[in-house]
């Protein structure tokens, strides 16, 4: 089966009442949650990720769960809908990741340069180096940079997509840009003091 582990990325303190609710859901519905997640995702790795995302969502909605906790049919229906929606989000994220992986691969494969296109070749090479540096960023930082600068999404759109506040997104963008600048300097793409605006 699966182990109930504390969230790695989400460090929310749970009250004693929330902890009891969590344990009750775990004891009564653990097999249903795991097997339904496995049925949706078809792989164990995705099922574990799906269960983790669903647990996070369920714990955020603890007040709603208290009212339906004693009705097994309604509770399982609610859990199934949460798992289904979380799976849709995961599929969309995986499709987005594969799109960027394809773009990254395409950028690596495009190496045809003509003599009279020196500036274009230099720009492509710089873009390729920046894409490689973006790929080296940790997960959330990479996602924020890709959504902000490659997709052109606003802070509010990124916040809604990642389930964060706009202030947190701005902080992620700031830290991601600092990390990206450090990587670019270490790789020798830019020099110290380079303004990457």
Coordinates of C-alpha atoms in Angstrom, one line a residue:
X1 CA 0.0 0.0 0.0
X2 CA 1.3 3.5 0.7
X3 CA 2.7 5.2 3.7
X4 CA 1.2 8.3 5.2
X5 CA 4.2 10.7 5.1
X6 CA 4.3 14.3 6.0
X7 CA 4.2 16.6 3.0
X8 CA 7.7 17.4 1.8
X9 CA 7.0 20.7 0.1
X10 CA 4.0 21.7 2.1
X11 CA 4.9 22.5 5.7
X12 CA 1.5 23.2 7.2
X13 CA 1.0 22.7 10.9
X14 CA -2.1 20.6 11.5
X15 CA -4.3 21.1 14.5
X16 CA -5.1 18.1 16.7
X17 CA -8.6 18.0 15.3
X18 CA -7.2 18.0 11.7
X19 CA -4.8 15.3 12.7
X20 CA -7.7 13.1 14.0
X21 CA -9.6 13.7 10.8
X22 CA -6.6 12.9 8.7
X23 CA -6.1 9.6 10.6
X24 CA -9.8 8.7 10.3
X25 CA -9.7 9.3 6.5
X26 CA -6.5 7.3 6.3
X27 CA -7.9 4.4 8.2
X28 CA -11.3 4.2 6.5
X29 CA -10.4 5.1 2.9
X30 CA -6.7 4.3 2.4
X31 CA -7.2 1.4 0.1
X32 CA -9.9 3.1 -1.9
X33 CA -7.7 6.2 -2.4
X34 CA -4.7 4.3 -3.5
X35 CA -6.4 1.9 -5.8
X36 CA -8.5 4.6 -7.4
X37 CA -5.3 6.7 -7.9
X38 CA -3.6 3.7 -9.4
X39 CA -6.6 3.1 -11.7
X40 CA -6.5 6.7 -13.0
X41 CA -2.7 7.0 -13.4
X42 CA -1.8 3.4 -14.4
X43 CA 1.7 3.7 -12.8
X44 CA 2.7 3.5 -9.1
X45 CA 4.9 6.6 -9.3
X46 CA 2.1 8.7 -10.6
X47 CA -0.3 7.1 -8.2
X48 CA 1.9 8.1 -5.2
X49 CA 2.1 11.6 -6.5
X50 CA -1.6 11.8 -7.1
X51 CA -2.3 10.5 -3.6
X52 CA 0.0 13.1 -2.1
X53 CA -1.7 15.9 -4.0
X54 CA -5.2 14.6 -3.1
X55 CA -4.2 14.4 0.6
X56 CA -3.0 18.0 0.5
X57 CA -6.3 19.1 -1.1
X58 CA -8.4 17.1 1.3
X59 CA -6.7 18.5 4.4
X60 CA -7.3 22.0 3.0
X61 CA -11.1 21.2 2.9
X62 CA -11.2 19.7 6.4
X63 CA -14.3 21.7 7.3
X64 CA -16.3 20.3 4.4
X65 CA -15.2 16.8 5.1
X66 CA -16.5 16.9 8.7
X67 CA -20.0 17.3 7.5
X68 CA -19.9 14.2 5.2
X69 CA -17.5 12.0 7.1
X70 CA -20.1 9.7 8.4
X71 CA -21.7 9.1 5.0
X72 CA -19.3 6.6 3.3
X73 CA -20.9 6.9 -0.1
X74 CA -20.7 10.7 -0.2
X75 CA -17.2 10.7 1.3
X76 CA -15.9 8.2 -1.3
X77 CA -17.6 10.2 -4.1
X78 CA -16.0 13.4 -2.8
X79 CA -12.6 11.7 -2.6
X80 CA -13.0 10.2 -6.1
X81 CA -13.8 13.7 -7.6
X82 CA -10.8 15.2 -5.8
X83 CA -8.6 12.4 -7.2
X84 CA -10.1 12.9 -10.7
X85 CA -9.5 16.6 -10.7
X86 CA -6.0 16.3 -9.3
X87 CA -5.2 13.7 -12.0
X88 CA -6.4 16.2 -14.7
X89 CA -4.1 18.8 -13.2
X90 CA -1.2 16.3 -13.2
X91 CA -1.9 15.4 -16.9
X92 CA -1.9 19.0 -17.9
X93 CA 1.4 19.6 -16.0
X94 CA 3.0 16.5 -17.6
X95 CA 1.8 17.7 -21.1
X96 CA 3.3 21.1 -20.4
X97 CA 6.6 19.5 -19.3
X98 CA 6.8 17.3 -22.4
X99 CA 6.1 20.4 -24.5
X100 CA 9.1 22.1 -22.9
X101 CA 11.2 19.0 -23.2
X102 CA 10.4 18.9 -26.9
X103 CA 11.3 22.6 -27.2
X104 CA 14.5 22.0 -25.4
X105 CA 15.4 19.1 -27.6
X106 CA 14.5 21.1 -30.7
X107 CA 16.7 24.0 -29.6
X108 CA 19.6 21.5 -29.1
X109 CA 19.1 20.0 -32.6
X110 CA 18.9 23.4 -34.4
X111 CA 22.6 24.1 -35.2
X112 CA 22.6 25.1 -38.8
X113 CA 24.4 28.4 -39.2
X114 CA 25.2 30.3 -42.4
X115 CA 28.1 32.8 -42.6
X116 CA 25.9 35.8 -43.1
X117 CA 23.8 35.0 -40.1
X118 CA 26.4 35.6 -37.4
X119 CA 24.2 37.6 -35.2
X120 CA 21.3 35.1 -35.5
X121 CA 23.6 32.2 -34.7
X122 CA 24.9 34.1 -31.6
X123 CA 21.4 34.8 -30.5
X124 CA 20.4 31.1 -30.9
X125 CA 23.4 29.9 -29.1
X126 CA 22.7 32.3 -26.2
X127 CA 19.1 31.1 -26.1
X128 CA 20.2 27.5 -26.1
X129 CA 22.6 28.2 -23.2
X130 CA 19.8 30.0 -21.3
X131 CA 17.5 27.0 -21.9
X132 CA 20.1 24.6 -20.6
X133 CA 20.6 26.8 -17.5
X134 CA 16.8 26.9 -17.0
X135 CA 16.7 23.1 -17.1
X136 CA 19.3 23.0 -14.3
X137 CA 17.0 25.0 -11.9
X138 CA 15.0 23.1 -9.2
X139 CA 11.4 22.1 -10.1
X140 CA 9.3 25.0 -8.9
X141 CA 11.9 27.7 -10.0
X142 CA 12.0 26.1 -13.4
X143 CA 8.2 26.0 -13.7
X144 CA 7.9 29.7 -12.6
X145 CA 10.5 30.9 -15.1
X146 CA 9.0 28.9 -18.0
X147 CA 5.5 30.1 -17.2
X148 CA 6.5 33.7 -16.7
X149 CA 9.0 34.2 -19.5
X150 CA 8.3 31.5 -22.1
X151 CA 4.5 31.4 -21.8
X152 CA 4.0 35.0 -20.8
X153 CA 1.7 34.2 -17.9
X154 CA 0.9 36.9 -15.3
X155 CA 1.6 36.5 -11.6
X156 CA -2.0 35.8 -10.9
X157 CA -2.2 33.0 -13.5
X158 CA 1.0 31.4 -12.2
X159 CA -0.4 31.6 -8.6
X160 CA -3.6 30.0 -9.6
X161 CA -1.8 27.2 -11.5
X162 CA 0.6 26.4 -8.7
X163 CA -1.8 27.0 -5.8
X164 CA 0.3 29.8 -4.3
X165 CA -0.3 33.4 -3.4
X166 CA 0.8 36.1 -5.9
X167 CA 3.4 37.3 -3.3
X168 CA 4.9 33.8 -3.1
X169 CA 5.0 33.6 -6.9
X170 CA 6.9 36.9 -7.0
X171 CA 9.3 35.6 -4.4
X172 CA 9.8 32.4 -6.5
X173 CA 10.5 34.5 -9.6
X174 CA 13.0 36.6 -7.7
X175 CA 14.9 33.6 -6.3
X176 CA 14.7 31.7 -9.7
X177 CA 16.2 34.6 -11.5
X178 CA 19.0 34.9 -8.9
X179 CA 19.7 31.1 -9.2
X180 CA 19.5 31.4 -13.0
X181 CA 22.0 34.2 -13.0
X182 CA 24.3 32.2 -10.8
X183 CA 24.1 29.2 -13.1
X184 CA 24.8 31.4 -16.1
X185 CA 27.8 33.0 -14.5
X186 CA 29.2 29.5 -13.4
X187 CA 28.7 28.2 -17.0
X188 CA 30.5 31.2 -18.4
X189 CA 27.5 32.4 -20.4
X190 CA 27.5 35.8 -18.8
X191 CA 30.1 37.7 -16.8
X192 CA 29.7 38.9 -13.2
X193 CA 27.7 42.1 -13.1
X194 CA 25.7 41.3 -16.2
X195 CA 22.2 42.8 -16.2
X196 CA 19.9 40.1 -17.5
X197 CA 16.8 42.3 -17.6

